[in-house]
CSV table of C-alpha atoms in Angstrom, one decimal:
chain,number,residue,atom,x,y,z
A,845,MET,CA,-125.3,120.1,9.9
A,846,GLU,CA,-123.3,122.9,11.8
A,847,THR,CA,-120.1,123.3,9.7
A,848,ASN,CA,-118.3,123.3,13.2
A,849,TYR,CA,-120.6,120.7,14.8
A,850,LEU,CA,-118.8,117.6,16.5
A,851,ARG,CA,-120.6,114.2,15.7
A,852,ARG,CA,-121.2,112.8,19.1
A,853,LYS,CA,-122.8,109.5,20.2
A,854,ILE,CA,-125.3,111.3,22.1
A,855,ASP,CA,-126.7,112.0,18.5
A,856,ASP,CA,-128.3,108.5,17.9
A,857,PHE,CA,-129.9,108.3,21.5
A,858,LEU,CA,-132.0,111.3,20.9
A,859,LEU,CA,-133.0,110.5,17.8
A,860,ASN,CA,-133.9,106.9,19.2
A,861,TRP,CA,-135.3,108.8,22.4
A,862,LYS,CA,-137.9,111.0,20.0
A,863,LYS,CA,-138.8,107.8,18.0
A,864,ASP,CA,-140.2,106.4,21.3
A,865,GLU,CA,-143.8,107.5,21.4
A,866,ASP,CA,-143.9,106.7,25.5
A,867,ARG,CA,-140.8,108.7,26.0
A,868,LYS,CA,-140.2,110.2,29.0
A,869,PRO,CA,-138.6,113.5,29.7
A,870,LEU,CA,-134.8,112.9,29.7
A,871,ILE,CA,-131.7,114.3,32.2
A,872,VAL,CA,-128.4,114.0,30.8
A,873,LYS,CA,-125.5,114.5,33.3
A,874,GLY,CA,-121.9,114.9,32.5
A,875,CYS,CA,-119.1,117.4,33.8
A,876,ARG,CA,-118.4,121.0,32.3
A,877,GLN,CA,-118.0,121.5,28.5
A,878,VAL,CA,-118.4,118.1,27.6
A,879,GLY,CA,-120.8,119.1,25.0
A,880,LYS,CA,-124.2,118.7,26.5
A,881,THR,CA,-125.4,122.0,25.4
A,882,GLU,CA,-124.4,122.2,22.2
A,883,SER,CA,-125.4,118.6,21.3
A,884,ILE,CA,-129.2,119.2,22.8
A,885,ARG,CA,-129.3,122.6,20.8
A,886,HIS,CA,-128.4,120.3,17.5
A,887,PHE,CA,-131.0,118.0,18.3
A,888,ALA,CA,-133.3,120.5,18.8
A,889,LYS,CA,-132.7,121.3,14.9
A,890,ILE,CA,-132.6,118.4,12.9
A,891,ALA,CA,-135.4,116.8,14.7
A,892,GLY,CA,-138.4,118.5,13.2
A,893,TYR,CA,-139.5,120.2,16.3
A,894,GLU,CA,-141.3,123.8,15.6
A,895,SER,CA,-140.7,125.3,19.1
A,896,PHE,CA,-137.7,124.7,21.1
A,897,ILE,CA,-137.5,126.8,24.6
A,898,GLU,CA,-134.5,126.9,26.2
A,899,ILE,CA,-134.5,128.1,29.8
A,900,ASN,CA,-130.7,128.5,31.8
A,901,PHE,CA,-131.2,128.9,35.2
A,902,VAL,CA,-127.7,130.0,35.9
A,903,GLU,CA,-128.1,132.9,33.0
A,904,GLU,CA,-131.5,133.4,33.6
A,905,GLU,CA,-132.1,132.8,37.5
A,906,LYS,CA,-135.9,134.9,37.0
A,907,TYR,CA,-136.8,131.4,35.3
A,908,LYS,CA,-136.6,130.3,39.4
A,909,GLN,CA,-139.9,131.8,39.6
A,910,ILE,CA,-141.7,129.1,37.3
A,911,ILE,CA,-142.6,127.1,39.9
A,912,THR,CA,-144.5,129.7,42.2
A,913,ASP,CA,-147.7,128.0,41.6
A,914,GLY,CA,-146.4,124.1,41.7
A,915,TYR,CA,-145.1,121.5,39.5
A,916,ASN,CA,-148.1,120.8,37.0
A,917,ALA,CA,-147.1,121.7,33.3
A,918,ASN,CA,-150.0,124.0,32.7
A,919,SER,CA,-148.7,126.2,35.6
A,920,ILE,CA,-145.2,126.2,34.7
A,921,ILE,CA,-146.0,126.7,31.2
A,922,LYS,CA,-148.2,129.6,32.1
A,923,ASN,CA,-145.3,131.5,34.3
A,924,ILE,CA,-142.9,130.7,31.4
A,925,SER,CA,-145.3,132.5,29.2
A,926,LEU,CA,-145.4,135.5,31.6
A,927,LEU,CA,-142.2,136.1,32.0
A,928,ASP,CA,-141.5,135.6,28.1
A,929,PRO,CA,-144.6,135.6,26.3
A,930,SER,CA,-142.6,135.2,22.9
A,931,LYS,CA,-142.0,131.6,23.8
A,932,LYS,CA,-144.6,129.3,21.7
A,933,PHE,CA,-145.9,126.1,23.3
A,934,ILE,CA,-147.5,123.9,20.2
A,935,ASP,CA,-148.7,120.4,21.4
A,936,GLY,CA,-146.5,117.5,20.2
A,937,LYS,CA,-144.4,119.9,18.8
A,938,THR,CA,-142.3,121.4,21.4
A,939,LEU,CA,-139.0,120.6,23.0
A,940,ILE,CA,-138.5,122.5,26.7
A,941,PHE,CA,-134.6,122.5,27.7
A,942,PHE,CA,-133.8,123.4,30.9
A,943,ASP,CA,-129.8,123.9,31.2
A,944,GLU,CA,-127.8,124.5,34.7
A,945,VAL,CA,-130.5,122.7,36.4
A,946,THR,CA,-127.8,122.0,39.2
A,947,ALA,CA,-128.5,125.6,40.1
A,948,PHE,CA,-131.8,124.4,40.6
A,949,PRO,CA,-132.8,121.3,41.2
A,950,GLU,CA,-136.3,122.3,42.2
A,951,ILE,CA,-137.5,121.9,39.1
A,952,VAL,CA,-136.9,118.2,38.1
A,953,THR,CA,-140.5,117.6,41.0
A,954,SER,CA,-141.9,118.4,37.6
A,955,LEU,CA,-140.6,116.1,35.1
A,956,LYS,CA,-143.6,113.7,36.8
A,957,PHE,CA,-146.6,116.0,35.7
A,958,PHE,CA,-145.0,116.9,31.8
A,959,LYS,CA,-144.7,113.0,31.4
A,960,GLU,CA,-148.1,112.9,32.7
A,961,ASP,CA,-149.4,115.9,30.5
A,962,GLY,CA,-147.8,114.2,27.7
A,963,ARG,CA,-147.8,117.2,25.1
A,964,PHE,CA,-144.2,118.7,25.4
A,965,ASP,CA,-140.7,116.8,25.2
A,966,VAL,CA,-138.5,117.9,28.6
A,967,ILE,CA,-134.8,117.5,28.3
A,968,CYS,CA,-132.9,118.3,31.4
A,969,SER,CA,-129.2,119.2,31.8
A,970,GLY,CA,-126.5,120.3,33.9
A,971,SER,CA,-122.9,119.9,35.3
A,972,MET,CA,-122.0,118.5,38.6
A,973,LEU,CA,-125.1,117.3,38.6
A,974,GLY,CA,-123.5,113.8,40.3
A,975,VAL,CA,-123.3,115.9,43.5
A,976,ASN,CA,-127.1,116.7,43.8
A,977,TYR,CA,-128.3,113.7,41.9
A,978,GLN,CA,-130.0,112.2,45.3
A,979,LYS,CA,-132.2,114.7,45.8
A,980,ILE,CA,-133.2,114.7,41.8
A,981,GLU,CA,-133.2,111.3,41.8
A,982,SER,CA,-135.9,111.0,44.3
A,983,ASN,CA,-137.8,113.6,43.1
A,984,SER,CA,-138.2,112.2,39.6
A,985,VAL,CA,-138.4,108.1,40.0
A,986,GLY,CA,-140.1,106.3,37.3
A,987,TYR,CA,-140.5,109.2,35.6
A,988,LYS,CA,-137.5,110.1,33.8
A,989,VAL,CA,-134.4,108.5,31.4
A,990,ASP,CA,-130.6,109.3,32.4
A,991,TYR,CA,-128.1,109.6,29.9
A,992,GLU,CA,-124.3,110.0,31.0
A,993,MET,CA,-122.3,112.2,28.6
A,994,PHE,CA,-118.4,112.1,28.5
A,995,SER,CA,-115.7,114.0,26.6
A,996,LEU,CA,-115.0,112.5,23.4
A,997,ASP,CA,-114.1,108.8,22.9
A,998,PHE,CA,-111.7,107.8,20.5
A,999,GLU,CA,-114.2,106.5,18.0
A,1000,GLU,CA,-115.9,110.5,18.2
A,1001,PHE,CA,-112.2,112.0,17.7
A,1002,LEU,CA,-112.1,109.3,14.3
A,1003,TRP,CA,-115.1,111.0,13.3
A,1004,ALA,CA,-113.6,114.4,13.8
A,1005,LYS,CA,-111.1,113.7,11.7
A,1006,ARG,CA,-113.3,112.5,8.7
A,1007,TYR,CA,-113.1,108.8,9.3
A,1008,ASN,CA,-116.2,107.0,9.0
A,1009,GLU,CA,-117.7,103.2,10.4
A,1010,ILE,CA,-115.9,101.8,7.4
A,1011,THR,CA,-112.7,102.3,9.5
A,1012,ILE,CA,-114.6,101.3,12.9
A,1013,GLU,CA,-115.8,98.1,11.4
A,1014,ASP,CA,-112.6,97.3,9.8
A,1015,MET,CA,-110.5,97.7,13.4
A,1016,LEU,CA,-113.4,95.6,14.7
A,1017,SER,CA,-112.9,93.3,12.4
A,1018,HIS,CA,-109.0,92.8,13.1
A,1019,MET,CA,-109.9,92.4,16.7
A,1020,LYS,CA,-112.4,89.4,16.2
A,1021,ASN,CA,-110.5,87.7,13.8
A,1022,LEU,CA,-107.0,88.0,15.3
A,1023,LEU,CA,-105.6,89.5,12.5
A,1024,PRO,CA,-102.7,92.2,12.8
A,1025,PHE,CA,-102.8,95.9,11.1
A,1026,SER,CA,-100.5,96.5,8.6
A,1027,ASN,CA,-97.4,98.8,9.3
A,1028,LEU,CA,-99.2,101.5,7.5
A,1029,GLU,CA,-102.6,101.1,9.8
A,1030,MET,CA,-100.3,100.3,13.2
A,1031,SER,CA,-98.7,103.7,11.9
A,1032,ILE,CA,-101.8,105.5,11.5
A,1033,TYR,CA,-103.8,104.6,14.3
A,1034,ASN,CA,-100.7,104.8,16.8
A,1035,LYS,CA,-100.3,108.7,15.3
A,1036,LEU,CA,-103.9,109.5,16.0
A,1037,PHE,CA,-104.1,107.8,19.2
A,1038,LEU,CA,-101.2,109.6,20.3
A,1039,GLU,CA,-103.1,113.1,19.0
A,1040,TYR,CA,-106.4,111.9,20.9
A,1041,VAL,CA,-104.6,111.1,24.3
A,1042,THR,CA,-102.5,114.4,24.3
A,1043,LEU,CA,-105.4,116.4,23.3
A,1044,GLY,CA,-108.0,114.6,25.5
A,1045,GLY,CA,-111.8,114.5,24.6
A,1046,MET,CA,-113.0,117.9,25.2
A,1047,PRO,CA,-115.1,119.5,22.2
A,1048,GLU,CA,-113.4,123.2,22.3
A,1049,VAL,CA,-109.4,121.7,22.2
A,1050,ILE,CA,-110.7,119.2,19.8
A,1051,ARG,CA,-112.2,121.8,17.6
A,1052,ASN,CA,-109.1,124.2,17.9
A,1053,TYR,CA,-107.0,121.4,17.2
A,1054,ILE,CA,-109.1,120.4,13.7
A,1055,LYS,CA,-109.3,123.9,12.7
A,1056,LYS,CA,-105.7,124.9,13.5
A,1057,GLY,CA,-103.7,121.6,12.6
A,1058,THR,CA,-101.5,122.1,15.9
A,1059,PHE,CA,-101.5,121.8,19.6
A,1060,GLU,CA,-101.2,125.5,19.5
A,1061,GLY,CA,-103.4,127.0,22.2
A,1062,SER,CA,-104.9,123.5,23.4
A,1063,LEU,CA,-102.8,123.6,26.5
A,1064,SER,CA,-104.1,126.9,27.8
A,1065,ILE,CA,-107.9,126.0,26.8
A,1066,GLN,CA,-107.5,122.8,29.1
A,1067,LYS,CA,-105.6,124.9,32.0
A,1068,GLN,CA,-108.9,127.2,31.9
A,1069,LEU,CA,-111.0,123.6,31.9
A,1070,ILE,CA,-109.0,123.0,34.9
A,1071,ALA,CA,-109.6,126.6,36.6
A,1072,ASP,CA,-113.5,126.1,35.7
A,1073,TYR,CA,-113.8,122.5,37.5
A,1074,LYS,CA,-112.0,124.0,40.7
A,1075,GLU,CA,-114.5,126.7,40.4
A,1076,ASP,CA,-117.0,124.6,40.3
A,1077,ILE,CA,-115.6,122.5,43.2
A,1078,ARG,CA,-115.7,125.8,45.3
A,1079,LYS,CA,-119.5,126.6,44.2
A,1080,TYR,CA,-120.8,123.4,44.8
A,1081,ALA,CA,-118.9,121.5,47.4
A,1082,GLU,CA,-120.0,122.7,51.2
A,1083,GLY,CA,-117.9,123.9,54.2
A,1084,ILE,CA,-114.8,122.6,54.8
A,1085,ASP,CA,-114.9,119.9,52.3
A,1086,GLN,CA,-114.1,122.5,49.7
A,1087,THR,CA,-110.4,122.4,51.0
A,1088,ARG,CA,-110.3,119.0,51.1
A,1089,ILE,CA,-111.8,118.1,47.5
A,1090,LEU,CA,-109.4,120.6,46.4
A,1091,ASN,CA,-106.8,118.8,48.1
A,1092,VAL,CA,-107.9,115.0,46.6
A,1093,PHE,CA,-107.8,116.7,43.2
A,1094,ASN,CA,-104.4,118.4,43.4
A,1095,SER,CA,-103.0,115.2,44.5
A,1096,VAL,CA,-104.1,112.8,42.0
A,1097,PRO,CA,-101.5,113.4,39.3
A,1098,SER,CA,-98.4,112.9,41.3
A,1099,GLN,CA,-100.3,109.7,43.3
A,1100,LEU,CA,-100.8,108.4,40.0
A,1101,ALA,CA,-97.0,109.0,38.9
A,1102,LYS,CA,-95.9,106.5,41.9
A,1103,GLU,CA,-95.3,103.0,41.3
A,1104,ASN,CA,-97.9,102.2,43.7
A,1105,LYS,CA,-100.7,104.2,43.1
A,1106,LYS,CA,-103.1,103.1,45.2
A,1107,PHE,CA,-104.2,106.5,46.4
A,1108,GLN,CA,-103.3,107.4,49.7
A,1109,ILE,CA,-104.8,110.2,52.3
A,1110,SER,CA,-101.7,110.2,54.1
A,1111,VAL,CA,-99.7,111.9,51.4
A,1112,ILE,CA,-102.4,114.8,50.9
A,1113,GLU,CA,-102.1,115.9,54.3
A,1114,LYS,CA,-99.6,115.3,57.2
A,1115,ASN,CA,-101.3,113.1,60.2
A,1116,ALA,CA,-104.7,113.0,58.1
A,1117,ARG,CA,-107.2,109.8,58.6
A,1118,PHE,CA,-109.1,108.1,55.9
A,1119,ARG,CA,-112.6,109.1,58.0
A,1120,ASP,CA,-111.2,112.9,57.6
A,1121,TYR,CA,-111.7,112.3,53.9
A,1122,ARG,CA,-115.0,110.2,53.7
A,1123,GLY,CA,-117.2,111.2,50.7
A,1124,CYS,CA,-114.2,113.7,49.0
A,1125,VAL,CA,-113.4,111.2,46.8
A,1126,GLU,CA,-116.6,110.2,46.0
A,1127,TRP,CA,-118.0,113.9,45.6
A,1128,LEU,CA,-115.3,114.2,43.2
A,1129,ASN,CA,-116.5,110.8,41.1
A,1130,ASP,CA,-119.9,112.0,41.5
A,1131,SER,CA,-119.1,115.2,39.6
A,1132,GLY,CA,-117.6,112.9,37.0
A,1133,ILE,CA,-114.1,114.7,36.9
A,1134,ILE,CA,-112.5,111.8,38.7
A,1135,ASN,CA,-113.1,108.2,38.0
A,1136,ILE,CA,-112.8,105.4,41.2
A,1137,CYS,CA,-110.7,102.3,40.3
A,1138,TYR,CA,-111.9,100.4,43.5
A,1139,CYS,CA,-109.3,97.3,44.8
A,1140,LEU,CA,-111.3,93.8,44.8
A,1141,ASN,CA,-111.1,91.5,47.7
A,1142,ASN,CA,-110.9,88.2,45.8
A,1143,LEU,CA,-110.7,87.5,42.1
A,1144,GLU,CA,-114.1,85.9,41.8
A,1145,LEU,CA,-117.6,87.1,40.7
A,1146,PRO,CA,-119.7,89.4,40.9
A,1147,LEU,CA,-117.9,92.1,41.0
A,1148,SER,CA,-119.6,95.1,42.9
A,1149,GLY,CA,-120.2,93.0,45.6
A,1150,ASN,CA,-116.3,92.2,46.2
A,1151,ILE,CA,-114.5,95.4,46.8
A,1152,ASP,CA,-112.6,97.1,49.5
A,1153,ILE,CA,-114.1,100.7,49.7
A,1154,ASN,CA,-111.1,101.8,51.4
A,1155,LYS,CA,-108.5,100.8,48.6
A,1156,PHE,CA,-108.7,102.2,45.5
A,1157,LYS,CA,-106.7,104.6,42.3
A,1158,LEU,CA,-107.9,107.6,41.2
A,1159,TYR,CA,-107.7,108.3,37.4
A,1160,PHE,CA,-109.1,111.8,35.8
A,1161,SER,CA,-112.1,111.5,33.4
A,1162,ASP,CA,-110.1,112.9,30.7
A,1163,THR,CA,-106.7,111.9,30.1
A,1164,GLY,CA,-105.7,115.6,28.2
A,1165,LEU,CA,-106.9,117.3,31.3
A,1166,PHE,CA,-104.3,115.0,33.5
A,1167,ILE,CA,-101.4,115.7,30.9
A,1168,SER,CA,-102.5,119.7,31.3
A,1169,LEU,CA,-101.5,119.3,35.1
A,1170,LEU,CA,-98.0,117.6,34.5
A,1171,ASP,CA,-95.2,119.5,34.7
A,1172,GLU,CA,-93.9,121.8,31.8
A,1173,GLU,CA,-90.7,119.1,31.4
A,1174,SER,CA,-93.2,116.2,31.1
A,1175,GLN,CA,-95.9,118.0,28.7
A,1176,ASP,CA,-92.7,119.5,26.2
A,1177,ASP,CA,-91.3,115.7,26.4
A,1178,LEU,CA,-94.6,114.3,25.6
A,1179,ARG,CA,-95.6,116.8,22.4
A,1180,ALA,CA,-92.0,117.2,20.7
A,1181,ASN,CA,-90.6,113.4,21.6
A,1182,LYS,CA,-93.8,111.4,21.8
A,1183,ASN,CA,-92.1,110.3,25.3
A,1184,LEU,CA,-93.6,110.9,28.7
A,1185,GLY,CA,-90.7,109.6,31.2
A,1186,VAL,CA,-91.8,109.3,34.8
A,1187,TYR,CA,-95.9,109.6,34.2
A,1188,LYS,CA,-95.8,106.8,30.8
A,1189,GLY,CA,-97.2,104.0,33.4
A,1190,ALA,CA,-99.9,106.6,34.7
A,1191,LEU,CA,-101.1,107.9,31.4
A,1192,TYR,CA,-101.3,104.2,29.9
A,1193,GLU,CA,-103.6,103.4,32.8
A,1194,ASN,CA,-105.3,106.4,32.6
A,1195,ILE,CA,-106.3,106.1,29.0
A,1196,VAL,CA,-107.2,102.4,29.8
A,1197,SER,CA,-109.7,104.0,32.4
A,1198,GLU,CA,-111.2,106.2,30.9
A,1199,ALA,CA,-112.0,104.4,27.6
A,1200,LEU,CA,-113.6,101.7,30.0
A,1201,ILE,CA,-116.0,104.2,31.5
A,1202,LYS,CA,-116.9,105.5,28.2
A,1203,GLU,CA,-117.9,102.2,27.1
A,1204,GLY,CA,-120.1,101.5,30.5
A,1205,TYR,CA,-117.8,99.5,32.3
A,1206,LYS,CA,-116.9,99.8,36.2
A,1207,LEU,CA,-113.5,100.2,37.3
A,1208,TYR,CA,-111.7,97.6,39.5
A,1209,TYR,CA,-108.0,96.3,39.9
A,1210,TYR,CA,-106.3,93.6,42.6
A,1211,LYS,CA,-103.2,93.6,44.3
A,1212,LYS,CA,-102.4,90.8,46.8
A,1213,SER,CA,-101.0,91.7,50.2
A,1214,ASP,CA,-97.9,90.7,49.8
A,1215,GLY,CA,-97.7,92.4,46.2
A,1216,THR,CA,-96.3,89.4,44.3
A,1217,LEU,CA,-99.6,89.6,42.1
A,1218,GLU,CA,-101.5,92.7,40.6
A,1219,LEU,CA,-103.8,93.3,37.6
A,1220,ASP,CA,-104.6,96.6,36.2
A,1221,PHE,CA,-108.3,96.3,35.5
A,1222,PHE,CA,-111.1,93.4,35.2
A,1223,ILE,CA,-114.1,93.2,32.8
A,1224,ARG,CA,-116.5,90.5,32.9
A,1225,SER,CA,-118.4,88.3,30.4
A,1226,ALA,CA,-121.3,86.1,31.0
A,1227,ASN,CA,-119.0,83.3,32.8
A,1228,ASN,CA,-115.8,84.8,33.4
A,1229,LEU,CA,-113.9,87.0,35.1
A,1230,ILE,CA,-111.3,89.0,32.5
A,1231,PRO,CA,-108.3,90.5,33.8
A,1232,ILE,CA,-106.8,93.5,31.7
A,1233,GLU,CA,-102.5,94.3,31.5
A,1234,VAL,CA,-101.6,97.5,30.8
A,1235,LYS,CA,-98.1,97.5,29.6
A,1236,ALA,CA,-96.1,100.6,29.1
A,1237,THR,CA,-93.3,98.6,27.6
A,1238,ASP,CA,-92.9,95.4,26.2
A,1239,GLY,CA,-92.0,93.3,29.8
A,1240,ASN,CA,-93.4,89.9,30.4
A,1241,SER,CA,-96.9,89.4,31.4
A,1242,LYS,CA,-96.0,87.5,34.9
A,1243,SER,CA,-99.4,88.2,36.7
A,1244,LEU,CA,-101.4,87.6,34.0
A,1245,LYS,CA,-99.9,84.7,33.2
A,1246,THR,CA,-99.9,83.4,36.8
A,1247,LEU,CA,-103.9,83.8,37.1
A,1248,ILE,CA,-104.9,82.1,33.9
A,1249,SER,CA,-102.9,79.0,34.9
A,1250,LEU,CA,-103.4,78.8,38.5
A,1251,LYS,CA,-106.6,76.8,39.0
A,1252,LYS,CA,-107.6,78.4,42.5
A,1253,TYR,CA,-108.7,80.9,39.9
A,1254,ASN,CA,-112.3,79.2,38.7
A,1255,ASP,CA,-113.4,82.4,37.2
A,1256,ILE,CA,-110.2,83.4,35.4
A,1257,ASP,CA,-109.8,81.4,32.0
A,1258,TYR,CA,-108.1,84.0,29.9
A,1259,GLY,CA,-106.9,88.1,29.8
A,1260,PHE,CA,-106.4,90.4,27.9
A,1261,LYS,CA,-103.2,92.7,27.3
A,1262,LEU,CA,-103.0,96.5,26.2
A,1263,SER,CA,-99.9,97.9,24.6
A,1264,LEU,CA,-97.8,99.4,21.9
A,1265,ASN,CA,-98.1,95.7,20.1
A,1266,ASN,CA,-100.0,94.4,17.2
A,1267,ILE,CA,-102.6,92.4,17.4
A,1268,GLY,CA,-101.7,89.0,18.7
A,1269,TYR,CA,-102.7,85.9,21.0
A,1270,LYS,CA,-100.5,83.5,22.9
A,1271,ASP,CA,-100.9,81.3,26.1
A,1272,ASN,CA,-104.7,82.4,26.6
A,1273,ILE,CA,-103.5,85.8,26.4
A,1274,TYR,CA,-105.2,88.2,23.7
A,1275,THR,CA,-103.0,91.4,22.9
A,1276,PHE,CA,-104.2,94.4,21.4
A,1277,PRO,CA,-103.3,98.1,20.8
A,1278,TYR,CA,-104.4,100.7,23.0
A,1279,PHE,CA,-105.8,102.5,20.6
A,1280,CYS,CA,-108.5,99.4,19.9
A,1281,THR,CA,-109.3,99.7,23.8
A,1282,PHE,CA,-112.4,101.7,22.7
A,1283,LEU,CA,-113.9,98.5,21.0
A,1284,LEU,CA,-113.6,96.1,23.9
A,1285,LYS,CA,-117.3,95.9,24.9
A,1286,ARG,CA,-118.4,95.0,21.1
A,1287,PHE,CA,-115.6,92.7,20.5
A,1288,MET,CA,-117.1,91.2,23.7
A,1289,LYS,CA,-120.6,91.1,22.3
A,1290,THR,CA,-119.2,87.8,20.0
A,1291,PHE,CA,-116.4,86.7,21.7
A,1292,ASN,CA,-115.9,83.2,21.2
A,1293,PRO,CA,-112.4,82.4,23.6
A,1294,ASN,CA,-109.7,80.2,22.1
A,1295,LYS,CA,-109.2,77.3,24.6
A,1296,ASP,CA,-105.4,76.1,24.6
């Protein structure tokens, strides 16, 4: 393994994909700079391919000509060989990697023909894929597998810091057995988690931190990533939407800092109407830059058909990038004093939203119209709706207790509270430290709730 390669969860997925004898071409989606290309190159090295053919449609536009004679595998291979005769196609031992396919989505039409041909493995990748994905989906339905890649989660950060599965399993065991962590464990895990939150999960930022052992240089890398995201918006968004999409993007940090975190279009632009910005928020969500958390109409299952599409909160997909957009005083306060002042509640909510998305959950919240009841997030088990309360301080859990106690909420029997506190259980409320959030889905697999 390369000495500076960061182990990622996609590594195991790719190896298992290759073991499948009936594997389909793979599309790896994800934001810019989350490590897609690096991970695919790493896989090509360790998976035993005799030939690895990488084509980047941004850096090598000449390869857009390879579909001149159609989309069948033989024509494309022939035209690649014409453009570069050094590329070798060995039956059963070749991985073809089409990178930056956002710049040339037409190539995805060929996946059907590569699958039917069966001689070569094919992986496509690109940033901002979500914004072109309807076109890509229609061109390859039934002939591809999708994998969505994110920046590093806390588990991958622990791997980067040389912790292994034993540590992870021990943390999960504490949760399953409701066994509080020792003072030493709490101290170390909270310190690691604060490092992770401040840095975010972008591989370049993490690698720089591991190398230097300080936050030096991390902010400048994050600022450049934000600039790159804005450039992507200008590049891939069409027409007047560019300005409106950038307006939404720039407004997220300040709106998150408010007590009422519901995203309001009127704050962005005076007299702006919701319909003027329709599609802009979804565009940012599809791009992977932000995550949408929709408001539930009613506290009952199912979740997905029970939302108000006009009421939502917006969170950054990477908390480190969110922090890099805050005012300098807040950033200095966080790095020097481990404090975030006015942004504290927003920070913790963003942390939890990011972890839930990376575990495969969708985001939902609830706020009663009269403001008397509000819960930050919800997940579900087979039979239950589970409210999740995010606590920046040690205050009481009034809304959570209300939901659990009222008989009219038939689908809610218990809840989770995420805070800076140790593991605990009282009144059908399970308390876990923030650093355990990445384990919630694994915890739920064997969860057998107590009944008070």
